[in-house]
Coordinates of C-alpha atoms in Angstrom, one line a residue:
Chain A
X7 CA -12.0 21.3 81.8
X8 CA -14.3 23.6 80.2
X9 CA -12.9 27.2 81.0
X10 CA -15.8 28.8 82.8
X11 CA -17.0 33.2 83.2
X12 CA -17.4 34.0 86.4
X13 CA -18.9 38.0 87.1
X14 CA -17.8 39.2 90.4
X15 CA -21.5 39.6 91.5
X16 CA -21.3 35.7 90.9
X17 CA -18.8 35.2 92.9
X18 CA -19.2 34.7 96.6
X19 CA -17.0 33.8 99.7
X20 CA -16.1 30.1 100.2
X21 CA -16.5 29.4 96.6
X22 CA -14.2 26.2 96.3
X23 CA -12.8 24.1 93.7
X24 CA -10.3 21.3 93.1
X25 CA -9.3 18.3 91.0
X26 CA -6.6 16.2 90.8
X27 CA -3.5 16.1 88.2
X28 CA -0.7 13.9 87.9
X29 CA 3.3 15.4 87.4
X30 CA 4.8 12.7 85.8
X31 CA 8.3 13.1 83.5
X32 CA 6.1 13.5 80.6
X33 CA 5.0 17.2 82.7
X34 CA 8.4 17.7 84.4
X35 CA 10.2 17.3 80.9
X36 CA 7.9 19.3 78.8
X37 CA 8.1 22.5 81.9
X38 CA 12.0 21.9 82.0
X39 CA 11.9 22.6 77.9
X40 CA 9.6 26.0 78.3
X41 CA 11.5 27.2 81.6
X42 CA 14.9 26.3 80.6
X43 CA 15.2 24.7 84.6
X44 CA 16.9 21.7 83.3
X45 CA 18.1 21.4 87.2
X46 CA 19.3 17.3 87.5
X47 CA 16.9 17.6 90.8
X48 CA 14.2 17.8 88.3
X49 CA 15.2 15.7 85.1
X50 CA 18.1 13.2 86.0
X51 CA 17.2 10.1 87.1
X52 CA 20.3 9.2 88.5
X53 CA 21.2 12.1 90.1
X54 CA 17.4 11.8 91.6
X55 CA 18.1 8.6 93.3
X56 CA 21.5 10.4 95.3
X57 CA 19.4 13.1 96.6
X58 CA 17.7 13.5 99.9
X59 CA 14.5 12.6 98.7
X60 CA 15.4 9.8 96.6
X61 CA 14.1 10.8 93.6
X62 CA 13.5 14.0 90.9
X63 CA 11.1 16.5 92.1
X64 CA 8.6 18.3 90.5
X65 CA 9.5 22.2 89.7
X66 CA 8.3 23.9 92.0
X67 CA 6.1 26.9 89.6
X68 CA 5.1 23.7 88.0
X69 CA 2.6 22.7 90.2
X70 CA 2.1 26.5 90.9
X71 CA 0.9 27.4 87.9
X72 CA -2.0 25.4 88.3
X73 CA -2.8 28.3 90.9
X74 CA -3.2 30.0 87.7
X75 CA -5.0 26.9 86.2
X76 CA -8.0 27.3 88.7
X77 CA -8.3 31.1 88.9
X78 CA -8.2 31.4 84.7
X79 CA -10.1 28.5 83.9
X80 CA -12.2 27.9 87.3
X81 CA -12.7 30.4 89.7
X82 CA -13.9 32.8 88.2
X83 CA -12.7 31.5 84.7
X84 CA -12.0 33.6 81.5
X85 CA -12.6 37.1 83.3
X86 CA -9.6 36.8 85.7
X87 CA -6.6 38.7 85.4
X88 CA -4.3 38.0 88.0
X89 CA -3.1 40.6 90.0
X90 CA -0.7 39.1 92.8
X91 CA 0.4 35.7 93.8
X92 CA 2.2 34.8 96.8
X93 CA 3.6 30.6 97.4
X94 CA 5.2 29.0 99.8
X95 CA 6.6 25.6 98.8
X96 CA 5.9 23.4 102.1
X97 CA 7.5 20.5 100.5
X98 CA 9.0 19.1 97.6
X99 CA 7.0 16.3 95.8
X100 CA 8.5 13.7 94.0
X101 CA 7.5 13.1 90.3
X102 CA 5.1 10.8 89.7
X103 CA 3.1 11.9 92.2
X104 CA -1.0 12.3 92.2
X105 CA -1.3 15.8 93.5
X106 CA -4.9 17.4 94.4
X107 CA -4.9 21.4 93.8
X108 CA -7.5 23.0 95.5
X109 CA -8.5 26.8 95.5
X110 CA -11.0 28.9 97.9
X111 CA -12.8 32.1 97.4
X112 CA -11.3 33.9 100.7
X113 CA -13.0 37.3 100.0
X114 CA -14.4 39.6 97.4
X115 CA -15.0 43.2 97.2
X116 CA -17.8 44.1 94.4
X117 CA -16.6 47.6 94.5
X118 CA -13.3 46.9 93.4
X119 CA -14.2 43.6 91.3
X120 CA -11.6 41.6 92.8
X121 CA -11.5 38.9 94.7
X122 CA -8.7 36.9 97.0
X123 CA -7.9 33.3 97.2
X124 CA -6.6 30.3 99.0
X125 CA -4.7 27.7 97.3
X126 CA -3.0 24.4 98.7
X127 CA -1.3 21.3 96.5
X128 CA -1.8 18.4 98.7
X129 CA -0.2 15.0 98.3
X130 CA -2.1 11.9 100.0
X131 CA -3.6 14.7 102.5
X132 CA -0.4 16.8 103.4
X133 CA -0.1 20.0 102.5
X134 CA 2.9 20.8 100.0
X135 CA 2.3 24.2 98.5
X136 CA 0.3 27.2 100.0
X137 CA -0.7 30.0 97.8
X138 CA -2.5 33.0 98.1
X139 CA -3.7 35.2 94.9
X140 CA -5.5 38.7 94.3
X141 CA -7.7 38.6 91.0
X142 CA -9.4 41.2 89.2
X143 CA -12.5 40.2 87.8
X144 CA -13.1 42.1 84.4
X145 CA -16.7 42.7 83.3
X146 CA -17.9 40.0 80.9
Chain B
X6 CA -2.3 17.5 81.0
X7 CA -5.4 15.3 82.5
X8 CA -7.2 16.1 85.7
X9 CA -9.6 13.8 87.3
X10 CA -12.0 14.8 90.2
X11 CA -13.3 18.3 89.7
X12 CA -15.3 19.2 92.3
X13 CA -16.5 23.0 92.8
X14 CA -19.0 24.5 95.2
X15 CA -20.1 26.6 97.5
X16 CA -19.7 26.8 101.1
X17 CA -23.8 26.4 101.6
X18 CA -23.2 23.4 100.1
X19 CA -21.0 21.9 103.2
X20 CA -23.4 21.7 105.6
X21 CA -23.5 18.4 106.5
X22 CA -22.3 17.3 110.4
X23 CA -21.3 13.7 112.2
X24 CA -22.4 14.0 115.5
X25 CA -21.2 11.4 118.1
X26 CA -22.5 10.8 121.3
X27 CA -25.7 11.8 119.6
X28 CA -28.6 10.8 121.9
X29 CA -26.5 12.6 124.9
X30 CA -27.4 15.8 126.0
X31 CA -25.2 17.9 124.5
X32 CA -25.4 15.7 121.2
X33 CA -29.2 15.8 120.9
X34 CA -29.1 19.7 121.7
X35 CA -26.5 20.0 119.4
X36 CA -28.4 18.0 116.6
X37 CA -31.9 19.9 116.9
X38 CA -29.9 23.5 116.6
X39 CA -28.4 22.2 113.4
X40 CA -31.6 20.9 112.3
X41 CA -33.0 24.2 112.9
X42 CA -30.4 25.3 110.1
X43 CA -31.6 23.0 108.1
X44 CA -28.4 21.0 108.2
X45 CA -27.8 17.4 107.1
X46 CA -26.8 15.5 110.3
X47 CA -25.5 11.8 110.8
X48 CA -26.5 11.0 114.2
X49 CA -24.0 8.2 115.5
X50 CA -25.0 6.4 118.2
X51 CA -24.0 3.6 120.4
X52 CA -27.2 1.5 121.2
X53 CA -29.7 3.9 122.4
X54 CA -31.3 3.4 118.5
X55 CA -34.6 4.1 119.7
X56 CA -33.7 7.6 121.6
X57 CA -32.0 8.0 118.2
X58 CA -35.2 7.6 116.2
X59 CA -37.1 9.7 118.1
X60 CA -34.4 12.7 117.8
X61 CA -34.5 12.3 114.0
X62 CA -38.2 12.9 113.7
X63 CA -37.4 15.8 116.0
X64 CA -34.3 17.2 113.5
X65 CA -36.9 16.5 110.6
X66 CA -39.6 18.5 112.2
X67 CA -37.0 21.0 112.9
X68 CA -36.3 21.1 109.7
X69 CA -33.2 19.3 109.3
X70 CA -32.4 16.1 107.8
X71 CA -30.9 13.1 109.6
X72 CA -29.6 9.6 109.6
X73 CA -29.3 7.1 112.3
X74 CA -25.2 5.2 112.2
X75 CA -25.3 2.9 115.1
X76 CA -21.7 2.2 116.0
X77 CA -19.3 1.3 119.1
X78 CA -16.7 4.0 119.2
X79 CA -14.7 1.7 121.3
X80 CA -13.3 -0.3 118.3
X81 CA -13.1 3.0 116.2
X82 CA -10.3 0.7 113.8
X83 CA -12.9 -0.9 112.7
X84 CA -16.4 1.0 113.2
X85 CA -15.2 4.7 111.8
X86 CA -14.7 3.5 107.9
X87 CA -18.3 2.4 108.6
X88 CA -19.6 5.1 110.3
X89 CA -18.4 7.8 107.8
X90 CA -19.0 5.9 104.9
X91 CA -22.9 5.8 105.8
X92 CA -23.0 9.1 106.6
X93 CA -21.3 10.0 103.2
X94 CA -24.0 7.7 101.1
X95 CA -26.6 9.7 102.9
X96 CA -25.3 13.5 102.1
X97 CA -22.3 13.0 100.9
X98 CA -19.1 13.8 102.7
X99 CA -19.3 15.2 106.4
X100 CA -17.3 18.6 106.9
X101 CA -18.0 18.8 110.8
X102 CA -17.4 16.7 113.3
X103 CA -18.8 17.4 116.7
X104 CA -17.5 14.4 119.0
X105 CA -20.0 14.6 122.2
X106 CA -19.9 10.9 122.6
X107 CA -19.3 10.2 126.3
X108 CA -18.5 7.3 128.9
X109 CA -19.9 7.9 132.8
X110 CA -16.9 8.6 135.2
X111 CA -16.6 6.3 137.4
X112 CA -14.1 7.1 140.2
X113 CA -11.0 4.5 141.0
X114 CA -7.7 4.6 143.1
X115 CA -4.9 5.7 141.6
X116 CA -3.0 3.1 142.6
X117 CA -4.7 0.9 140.8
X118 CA -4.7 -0.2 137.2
X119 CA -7.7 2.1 135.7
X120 CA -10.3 -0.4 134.2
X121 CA -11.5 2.0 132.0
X122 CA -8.6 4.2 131.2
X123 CA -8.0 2.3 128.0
X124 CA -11.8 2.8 127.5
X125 CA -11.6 6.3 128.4
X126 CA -8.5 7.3 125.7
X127 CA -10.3 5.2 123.1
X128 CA -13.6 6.8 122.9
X129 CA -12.2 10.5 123.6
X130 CA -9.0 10.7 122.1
X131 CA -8.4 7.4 119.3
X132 CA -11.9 7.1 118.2
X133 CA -12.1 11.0 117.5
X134 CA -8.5 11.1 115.4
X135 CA -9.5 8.1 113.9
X136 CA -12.7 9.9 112.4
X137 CA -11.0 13.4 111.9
X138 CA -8.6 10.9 109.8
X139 CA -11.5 9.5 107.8
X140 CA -13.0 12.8 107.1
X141 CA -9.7 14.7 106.1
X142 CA -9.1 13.9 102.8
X143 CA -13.0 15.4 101.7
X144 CA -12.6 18.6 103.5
X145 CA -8.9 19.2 102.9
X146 CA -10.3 19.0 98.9
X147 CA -12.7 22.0 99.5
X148 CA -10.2 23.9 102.3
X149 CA -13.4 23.1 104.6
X150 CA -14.2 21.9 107.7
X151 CA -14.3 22.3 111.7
X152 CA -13.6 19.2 114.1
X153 CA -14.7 20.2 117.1
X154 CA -14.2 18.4 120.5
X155 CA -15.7 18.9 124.3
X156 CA -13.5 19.5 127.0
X157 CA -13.7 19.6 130.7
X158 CA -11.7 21.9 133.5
X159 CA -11.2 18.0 134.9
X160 CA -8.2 18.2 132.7
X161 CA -7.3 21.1 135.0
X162 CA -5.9 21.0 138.8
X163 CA -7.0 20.7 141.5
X164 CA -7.8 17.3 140.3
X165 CA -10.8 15.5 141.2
X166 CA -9.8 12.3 143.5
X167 CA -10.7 9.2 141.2
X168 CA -11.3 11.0 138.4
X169 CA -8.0 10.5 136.6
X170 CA -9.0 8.4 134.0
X171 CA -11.4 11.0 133.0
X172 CA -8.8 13.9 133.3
X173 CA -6.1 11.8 131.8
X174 CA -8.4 11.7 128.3
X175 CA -9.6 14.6 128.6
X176 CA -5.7 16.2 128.4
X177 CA -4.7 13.9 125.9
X178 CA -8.0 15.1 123.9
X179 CA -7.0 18.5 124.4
X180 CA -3.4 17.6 123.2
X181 CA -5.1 16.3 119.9
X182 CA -7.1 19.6 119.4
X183 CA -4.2 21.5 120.0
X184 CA -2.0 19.2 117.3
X185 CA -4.5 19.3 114.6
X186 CA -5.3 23.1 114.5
X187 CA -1.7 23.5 114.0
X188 CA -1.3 21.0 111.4
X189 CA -4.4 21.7 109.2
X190 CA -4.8 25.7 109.9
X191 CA -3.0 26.4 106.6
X192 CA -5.2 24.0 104.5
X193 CA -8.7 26.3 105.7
X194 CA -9.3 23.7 108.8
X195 CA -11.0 24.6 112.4
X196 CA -10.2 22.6 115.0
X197 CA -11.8 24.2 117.9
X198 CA -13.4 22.7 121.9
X199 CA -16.2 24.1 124.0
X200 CA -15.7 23.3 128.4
X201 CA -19.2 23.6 129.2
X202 CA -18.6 22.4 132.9
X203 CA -21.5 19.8 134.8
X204 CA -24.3 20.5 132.6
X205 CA -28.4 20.8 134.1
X206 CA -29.3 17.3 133.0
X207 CA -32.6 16.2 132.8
X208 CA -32.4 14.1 136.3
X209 CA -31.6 17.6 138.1
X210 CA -28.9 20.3 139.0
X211 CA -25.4 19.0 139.3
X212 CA -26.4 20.0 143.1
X213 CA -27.5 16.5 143.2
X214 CA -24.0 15.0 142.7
X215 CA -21.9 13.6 145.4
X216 CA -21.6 16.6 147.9
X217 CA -17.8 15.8 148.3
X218 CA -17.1 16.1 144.5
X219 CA -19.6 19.3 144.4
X220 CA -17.4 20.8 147.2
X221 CA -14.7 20.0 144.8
X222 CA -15.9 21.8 142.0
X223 CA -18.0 24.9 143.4
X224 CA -16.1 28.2 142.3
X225 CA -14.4 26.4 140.2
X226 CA -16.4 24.8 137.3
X227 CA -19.7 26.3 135.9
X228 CA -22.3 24.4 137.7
X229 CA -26.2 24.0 135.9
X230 CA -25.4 25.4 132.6
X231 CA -28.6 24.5 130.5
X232 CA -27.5 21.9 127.8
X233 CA -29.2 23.9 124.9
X234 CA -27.2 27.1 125.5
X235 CA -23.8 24.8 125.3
X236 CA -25.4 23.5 122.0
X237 CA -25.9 27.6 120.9
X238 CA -22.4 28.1 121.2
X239 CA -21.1 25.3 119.6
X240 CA -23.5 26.1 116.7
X241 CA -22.1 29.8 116.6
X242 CA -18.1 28.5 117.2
X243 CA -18.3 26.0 114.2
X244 CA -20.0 28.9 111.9
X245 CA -17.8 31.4 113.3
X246 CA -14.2 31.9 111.5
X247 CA -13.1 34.7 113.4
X248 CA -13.0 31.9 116.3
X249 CA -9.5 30.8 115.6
X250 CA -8.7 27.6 114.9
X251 CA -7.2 25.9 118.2
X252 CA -9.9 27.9 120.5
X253 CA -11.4 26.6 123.8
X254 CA -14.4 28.2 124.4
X255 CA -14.9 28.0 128.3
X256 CA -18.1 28.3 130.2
X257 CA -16.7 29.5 133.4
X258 CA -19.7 30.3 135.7
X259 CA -19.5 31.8 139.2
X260 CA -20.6 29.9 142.0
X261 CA -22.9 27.5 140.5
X262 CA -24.9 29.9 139.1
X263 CA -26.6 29.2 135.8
X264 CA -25.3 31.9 133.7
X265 CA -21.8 31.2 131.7
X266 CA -18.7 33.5 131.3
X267 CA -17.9 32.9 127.6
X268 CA -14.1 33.3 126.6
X269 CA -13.2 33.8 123.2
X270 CA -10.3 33.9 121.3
X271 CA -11.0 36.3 118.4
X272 CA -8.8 36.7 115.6
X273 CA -7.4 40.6 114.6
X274 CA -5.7 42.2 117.8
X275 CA -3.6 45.6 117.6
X276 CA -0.3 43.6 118.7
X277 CA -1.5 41.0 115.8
X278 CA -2.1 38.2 118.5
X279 CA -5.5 36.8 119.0
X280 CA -7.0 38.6 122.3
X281 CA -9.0 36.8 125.2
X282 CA -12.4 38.3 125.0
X283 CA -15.4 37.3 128.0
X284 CA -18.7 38.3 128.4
X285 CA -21.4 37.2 130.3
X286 CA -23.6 34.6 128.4
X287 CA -27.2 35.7 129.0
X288 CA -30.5 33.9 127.7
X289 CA -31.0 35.3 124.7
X290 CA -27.8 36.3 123.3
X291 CA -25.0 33.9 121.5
X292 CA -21.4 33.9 121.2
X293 CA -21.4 34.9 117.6
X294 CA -23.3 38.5 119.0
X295 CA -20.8 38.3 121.4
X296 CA -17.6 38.5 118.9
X297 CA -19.4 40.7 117.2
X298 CA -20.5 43.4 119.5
X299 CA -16.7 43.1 120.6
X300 CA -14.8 43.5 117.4
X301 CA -17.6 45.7 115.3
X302 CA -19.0 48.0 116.9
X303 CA -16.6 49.5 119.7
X304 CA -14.6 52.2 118.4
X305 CA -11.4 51.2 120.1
X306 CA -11.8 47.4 118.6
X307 CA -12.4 49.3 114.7
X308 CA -9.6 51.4 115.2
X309 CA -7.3 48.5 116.2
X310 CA -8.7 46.2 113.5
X311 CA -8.2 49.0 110.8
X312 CA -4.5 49.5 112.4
X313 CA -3.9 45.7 112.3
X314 CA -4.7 45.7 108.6
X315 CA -2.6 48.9 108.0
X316 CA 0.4 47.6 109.6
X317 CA 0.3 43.8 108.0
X318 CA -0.7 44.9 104.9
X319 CA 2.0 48.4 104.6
X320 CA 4.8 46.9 107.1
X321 CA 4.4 50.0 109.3
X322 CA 4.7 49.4 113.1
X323 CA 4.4 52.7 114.0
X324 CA 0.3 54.2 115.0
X325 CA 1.1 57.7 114.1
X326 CA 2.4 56.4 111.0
X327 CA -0.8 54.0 110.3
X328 CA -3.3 56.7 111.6
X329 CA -1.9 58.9 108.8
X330 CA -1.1 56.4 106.3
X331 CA -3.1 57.7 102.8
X332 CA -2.7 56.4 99.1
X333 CA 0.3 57.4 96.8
X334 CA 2.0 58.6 100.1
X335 CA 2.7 55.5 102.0
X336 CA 5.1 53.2 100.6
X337 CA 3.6 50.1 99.0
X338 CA 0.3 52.0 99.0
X339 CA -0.7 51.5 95.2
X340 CA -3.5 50.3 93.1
X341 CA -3.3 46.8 93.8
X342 CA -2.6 47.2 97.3
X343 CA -5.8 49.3 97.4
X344 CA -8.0 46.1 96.3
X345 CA -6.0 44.1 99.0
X346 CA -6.6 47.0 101.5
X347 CA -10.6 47.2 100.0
X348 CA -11.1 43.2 100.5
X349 CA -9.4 42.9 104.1
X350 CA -11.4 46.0 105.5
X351 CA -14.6 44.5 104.1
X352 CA -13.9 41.1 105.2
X353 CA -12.9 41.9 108.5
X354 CA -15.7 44.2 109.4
X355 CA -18.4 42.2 107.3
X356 CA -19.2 45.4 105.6
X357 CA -19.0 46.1 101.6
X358 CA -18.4 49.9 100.3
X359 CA -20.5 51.1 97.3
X360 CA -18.7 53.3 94.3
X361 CA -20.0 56.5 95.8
X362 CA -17.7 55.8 99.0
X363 CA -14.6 55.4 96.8
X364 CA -13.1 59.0 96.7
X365 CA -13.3 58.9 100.6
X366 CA -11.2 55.4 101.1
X367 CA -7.9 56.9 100.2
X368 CA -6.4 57.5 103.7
X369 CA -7.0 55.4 106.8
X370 CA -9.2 58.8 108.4
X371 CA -11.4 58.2 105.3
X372 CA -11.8 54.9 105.6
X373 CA -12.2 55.1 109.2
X374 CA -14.7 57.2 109.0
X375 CA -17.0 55.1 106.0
X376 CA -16.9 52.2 108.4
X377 CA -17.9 54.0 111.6
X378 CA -21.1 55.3 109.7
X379 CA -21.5 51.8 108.1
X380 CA -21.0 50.4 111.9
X381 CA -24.0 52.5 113.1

């Protein structure tokens, strides 16, 4: 994805973007390295298959940092710095899985260059993460 | 790490509409006030493809842009993948849904087997899930879109002898309103319904009805309301976020007479519940002037809405305690909650502050006080 520059006066309510990405062990096992979150939930097989779910979940601030993906890279791009992010994990999602991330211009203020937004991480249509972030938009 | 799909936007970009039922009179009032927006409409109809031609050289005149989907909403199994997929190859995905497709009432005993109960659930309650289903996955993509259904105070007692087929939908369709405004409200969905009562229709006042049913319903439904004020408010409630998802908007006349009682639930209340507002609905004026003569420009309502803000945003319960909340003095008051505080002001009063303002938003007086001179 080409990392885009967003100025706030660009920038206007209901502003949306998503794509899809795929969290396969590849992902999990490369996050579990940087985070040290070796958790067997994430990155044991076996110990996947005796849980609740079945199988290894994704980490959780895995598939949140693509909040961070779409505000640095997307919306509004290379003049973001983010400022606050709140998540709620809905519910978990098993590796493998095709996951669409999704993020939504929910206001802006030009006076204070900063603008708020929606995030969801959806899984065949059901909603598994929420987010909500607070980004400053620096002059370009 | 690969991505696949990008999609970005802008929310003028989403205004493209499925309306069912399209040729009926709420549907073809419906479809010439979005043409006059200059939306993109797929007009679904049953059979009546001629009516339907004619309405879309109305919506183009209008200065929308249209396309005919015949389809039976009875077998929506098998029709909706159809139906949406036109639509789609015409504008591309459809991020409203206004479901005004209709079947006559025809009264029955109760004691018998309803011939068209199964009729009546299939065309109000399966064929509609069956198409917010289809459009889902689009609008869940761009946190976008507003199903919106139409209601009637059948579903309410007293209950119209013979009529339960009719009601019997119409509560399961409420149901389903209800359920999906729950489900999808975090993902940026609306799922709201409009009970316009027994609309004027073109054959005469609802005065011509059986007089034993009218009996029935006078004082208690809105009687005569004009089809293109219903369409209005629909046009206004599907625009309007500050209707909450899972709101009924109910015409509720008095005594037949052909001026509605709007009730609105608008989001932002002092207790931080969404309040019942009503107004009378006169000619001219639309529910979106409505909300917003309620919640703008009354002092009481800017003053509640500023407190509301306060008290989410600083955790303070207390109105002495908001009404003298000021920066670098209130806990949790800092710079970044400033932009929060900046953006939820703005956003709730559809106002924006210049750089000059800036020294005077540092208590909730000062702000109070920009907004109410912005407000004039």
């Amino acid at each position: 994805m080409q990392v885009r520059h967003l100025s706030i006066e660009q920038i206007k309510k209901g502003m949306y973007a998503s794509y899809d990405t795929t969290f396969g062990e590849p992902q999990v096992q490369a996050f579990a390295e940087l985070s040290g979150d070796v958790s067997p939930l994430h990155v044991d097989g076996d110990y996947g298959k005796t849980t609740e779910y079945g199988t290894n979940v994704v980490h959780g601030m895995l598939v949140a940092s693509h909040f961070s993906t779409m505000v640095d890279v997307l919306l509004p791009g290379q003049t973001a710095l983010l400022s606050g992010m709140n998540i709620e994990f809905v519910k978990p999602i098993p590796v493998g899985s095709i996951v669409t991330m999704t993020a939504k211009v929910h206001s802006v203020s030009k006076m204070s260059s900063a603008m708020a937004l929606n995030f969801t991480a959806l899984v065949d249509g059901e909603i598994r993460v929420v987010g909500k972030a607070t980004v400053t938009v620096r002059a370009i | 790490m690969k991505y696949s799909n990008l999609k970005m936007g802008v929310k003028e970009d989403l205004h493209v509409a499925l309306v069912t039922g399209a040729t009926g009179l709420v549907g073809q009032n419906v479809c010439l006030e979005l043409a006059k927006n200059h939306w993109k409409i797929g007009l679904v109809v049953h059979d009546n493809v001629n009516a339907a031609r004619a309405l879309l050289q109305k919506v183009r005149t209008a200065g929308g842009e249209g396309v005919v989907i015949q389809g039976n909403l009875l077998e929506p199994a098998i029709e909706v993948p159809r139906i949406v997929s036109e639509c789609k190859a015409a504008f591309g995905p459809a991020y409203f849904l206004i479901h005004a497709a209709s079947l006559p009432v025809t009264t029955s005993s109760f004691l018998e087997v309803p011939a068209d109960l199964n009729r009546m659930l299939t065309l109000h309650v399966t064929a509609y899930l069956t198409l917010v289903a289809a459009l889902l996955p689009d609008m869940l993509r761009v946190q976008s879109g507003v199903f919106l259904s139409i209601l009637s105070q059948a579903l309410l007692p007293p209950y119209i002898p013979g009529w339960h087929a009719y009601s019997i939908a119409k509560a399961a369709l409420a149901q389903a309103t209800n359920e999906i405004a729950v489900r999808y409200e975090s993902a940026g969905l609306r799922s709201v319904a409009v009970m316009p009562g027994a609309l004027k229709s073109d054959q005469g006042s609802p005065q011509d009805v059986d007089k034993n049913i009218l009996d029935t319903l006078r004082g208690r439904w809105p009687l005569g309301i004009e089809a293109h004020k219903v369409a209005e408010v629909i046009l206004d409630v599907i625009q309007n976020e500050k209707i909450i998802s899972g709101s009924v908007v109910n015409f509720d006349a008095k005594m037949g007479v052909q001026v509605g009682r709007c009730v609105l639930w608008v989001k932002n209340q002092p207790d931080g519940s969404e309040q019942k507002k009503e107004k009378e609905v006169e000619k001219t004026q639309t529910s979106s002037q409505i909300t917003q003569q309620h919640s703008a420009s009354d002092s009481d309502s800017v003053v509640n809405m500023l407190s509301v803000i306060f008290g989410e945003l600083f955790e303070l319960e207390d109105q002495v305690k908001i009404e003298n909340a000021e920066i670098g003095v209130t806990k949790g008051w800092d710079s970044l909650a400033h932009i929060r505080l900046i953006m939820e002001v703005e956003s709730a009063l559809n106002i924006q502050f210049s750089s000059d303002e800036v020294s005077e938003l540092t208590s909730f007086s000062g702000i109070l006080q920009r907004v109410r001179v912005k407000l004039l």
